[in-house]
XYZ file of C-alpha atoms in Angstrom:
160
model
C 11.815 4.705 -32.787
C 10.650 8.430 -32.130
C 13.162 10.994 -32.831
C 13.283 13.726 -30.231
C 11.467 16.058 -32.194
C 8.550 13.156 -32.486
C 8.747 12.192 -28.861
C 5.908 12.183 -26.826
C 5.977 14.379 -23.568
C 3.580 12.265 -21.763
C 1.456 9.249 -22.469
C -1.454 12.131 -23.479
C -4.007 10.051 -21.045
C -6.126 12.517 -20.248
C -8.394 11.647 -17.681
C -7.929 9.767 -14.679
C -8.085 5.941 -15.497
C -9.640 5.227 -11.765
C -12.188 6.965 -13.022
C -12.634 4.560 -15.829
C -13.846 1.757 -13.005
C -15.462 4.004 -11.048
C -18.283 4.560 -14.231
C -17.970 0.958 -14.637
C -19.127 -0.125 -11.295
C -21.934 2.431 -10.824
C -23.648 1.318 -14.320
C -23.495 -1.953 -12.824
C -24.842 -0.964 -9.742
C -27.458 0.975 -11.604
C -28.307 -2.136 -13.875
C -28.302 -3.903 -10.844
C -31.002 -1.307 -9.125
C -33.373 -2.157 -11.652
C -33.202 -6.379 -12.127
C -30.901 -7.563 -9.714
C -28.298 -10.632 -10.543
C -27.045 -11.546 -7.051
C -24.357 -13.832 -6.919
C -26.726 -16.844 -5.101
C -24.243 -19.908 -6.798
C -21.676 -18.426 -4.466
C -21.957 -18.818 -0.101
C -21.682 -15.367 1.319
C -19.036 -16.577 3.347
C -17.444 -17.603 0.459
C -17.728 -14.810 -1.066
C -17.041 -12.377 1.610
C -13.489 -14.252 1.765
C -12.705 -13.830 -1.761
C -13.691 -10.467 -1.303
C -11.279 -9.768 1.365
C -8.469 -11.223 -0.827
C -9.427 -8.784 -3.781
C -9.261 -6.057 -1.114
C -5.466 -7.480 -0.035
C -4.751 -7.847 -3.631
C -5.217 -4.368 -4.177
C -3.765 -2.605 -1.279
C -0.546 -4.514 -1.327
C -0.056 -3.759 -5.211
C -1.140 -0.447 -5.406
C 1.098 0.467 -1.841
C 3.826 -1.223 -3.385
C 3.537 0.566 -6.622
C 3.010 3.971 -5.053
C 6.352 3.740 -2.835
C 8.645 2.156 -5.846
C 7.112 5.467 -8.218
C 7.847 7.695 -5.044
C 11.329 6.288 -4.552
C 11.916 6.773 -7.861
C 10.533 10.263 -8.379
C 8.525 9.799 -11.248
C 5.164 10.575 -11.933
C 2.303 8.434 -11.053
C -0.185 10.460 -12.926
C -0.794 10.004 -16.818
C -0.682 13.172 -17.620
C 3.169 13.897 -16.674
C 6.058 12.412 -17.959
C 8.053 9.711 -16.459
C 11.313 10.032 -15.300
C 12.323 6.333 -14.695
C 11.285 3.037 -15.743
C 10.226 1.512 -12.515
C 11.192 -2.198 -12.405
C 11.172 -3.201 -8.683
C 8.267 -4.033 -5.792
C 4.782 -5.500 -8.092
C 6.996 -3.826 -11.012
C 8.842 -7.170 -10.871
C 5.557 -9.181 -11.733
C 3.190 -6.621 -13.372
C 4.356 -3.452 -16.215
C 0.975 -2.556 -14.644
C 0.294 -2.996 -11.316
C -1.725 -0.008 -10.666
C -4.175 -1.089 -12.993
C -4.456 -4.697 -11.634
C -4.919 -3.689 -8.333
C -7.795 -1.527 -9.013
C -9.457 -4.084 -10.822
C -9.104 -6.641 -8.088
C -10.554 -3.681 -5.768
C -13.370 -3.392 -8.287
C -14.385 -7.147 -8.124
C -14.331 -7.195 -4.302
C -16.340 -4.386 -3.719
C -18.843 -5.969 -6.706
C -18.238 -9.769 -4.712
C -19.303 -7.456 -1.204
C -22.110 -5.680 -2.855
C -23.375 -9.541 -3.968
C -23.438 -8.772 -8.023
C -23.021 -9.943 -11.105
C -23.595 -6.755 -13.187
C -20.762 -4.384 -11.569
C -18.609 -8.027 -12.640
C -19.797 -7.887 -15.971
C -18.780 -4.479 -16.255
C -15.397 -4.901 -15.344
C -14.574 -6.888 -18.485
C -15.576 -3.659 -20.952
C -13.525 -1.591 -18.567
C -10.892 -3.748 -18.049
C -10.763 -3.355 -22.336
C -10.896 0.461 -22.293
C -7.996 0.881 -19.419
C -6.212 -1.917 -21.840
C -6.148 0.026 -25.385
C -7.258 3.363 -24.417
C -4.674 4.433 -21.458
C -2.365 1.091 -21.188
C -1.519 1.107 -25.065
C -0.736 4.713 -24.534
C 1.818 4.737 -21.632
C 3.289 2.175 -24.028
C 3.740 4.023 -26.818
C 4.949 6.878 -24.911
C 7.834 4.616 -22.928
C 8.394 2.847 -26.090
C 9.859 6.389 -27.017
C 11.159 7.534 -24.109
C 12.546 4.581 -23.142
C 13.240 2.676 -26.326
C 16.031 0.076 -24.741
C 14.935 -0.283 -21.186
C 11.510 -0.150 -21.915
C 11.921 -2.487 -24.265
C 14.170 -4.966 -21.903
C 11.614 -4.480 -19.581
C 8.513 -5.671 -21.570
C 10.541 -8.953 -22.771
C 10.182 -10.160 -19.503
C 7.265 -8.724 -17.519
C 3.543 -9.504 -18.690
C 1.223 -5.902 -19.479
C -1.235 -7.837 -16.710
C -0.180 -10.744 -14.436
């Protein structure tokens, strides 16, 4: 446990992690610019619909998260410290909802754009959010919050 003298102020992420998937998808799309991988073993219409249910996905999760972190007046950015543990709306399913909905925004926008590199890349992105912002804000609320956090974690997954 972090004494107060040790604690962390913030989870020290610093750079937006949307950005993180935003480079991912335009290598892909780059990659994709120069030998193209459509995604011909799936029906557009197929597709299209699994697209739209990404796009659902994320707007329902990452509404949901914003209002629970604005009811709760604590900060959605990184680079600010928390003043709560948030554990209700996607909080009750996902420690990181914000996260989860922008990948499921990433894959339908790749599924719309008719891809596979942009879906390729989400998997090394997916990895950087995962130990090089997520295992942050976990160290940080580890010390922050050593019991709640803690409580919290025992019973909601990092992902889904």
């Amino acid at each position: 446990m972090m004494t107060p003298a040790t604690a962390l102020r913030n989870p020290g992420v610093h750079f937006p992690p949307p950005l993180v998937y935003v480079i991912g998808f335009l290598i892909g799309w780059l990659i994709d610019r120069r030998w193209p991988a459509p995604l011909s073993q799936i029906s557009g219409e197929t597709r299209d619909v699994i697209a739209l249910l990404c796009l659902a996905l994320w707007l329902a999760l990452m509404s949901g998260a914003f209002i629970v972190f604005t009811r709760a007046h604590t900060a959605i950015i990184p680079t600010r410290p928390a003043s709560a543990i948030v554990q209700s709306g996607p909080y009750r399913f996902t420690r990181n909802p914000m996260y989860v909905s922008l990948a499921a925004l990433y894959a339908g926008v790749a599924l719309l754009y008719d891809s596979w590199w942009p879906l390729l890349f989400l998997i090394p992105v997916l990895l950087l959010i995962r130990y090089a912002v997520i295992a942050r804000e976990e160290k940080y609320l580890t010390g922050a919050f050593p019991v709640e956090y803690s409580a919290y974690c025992s019973h909601v997954r990092r992902w889904l």
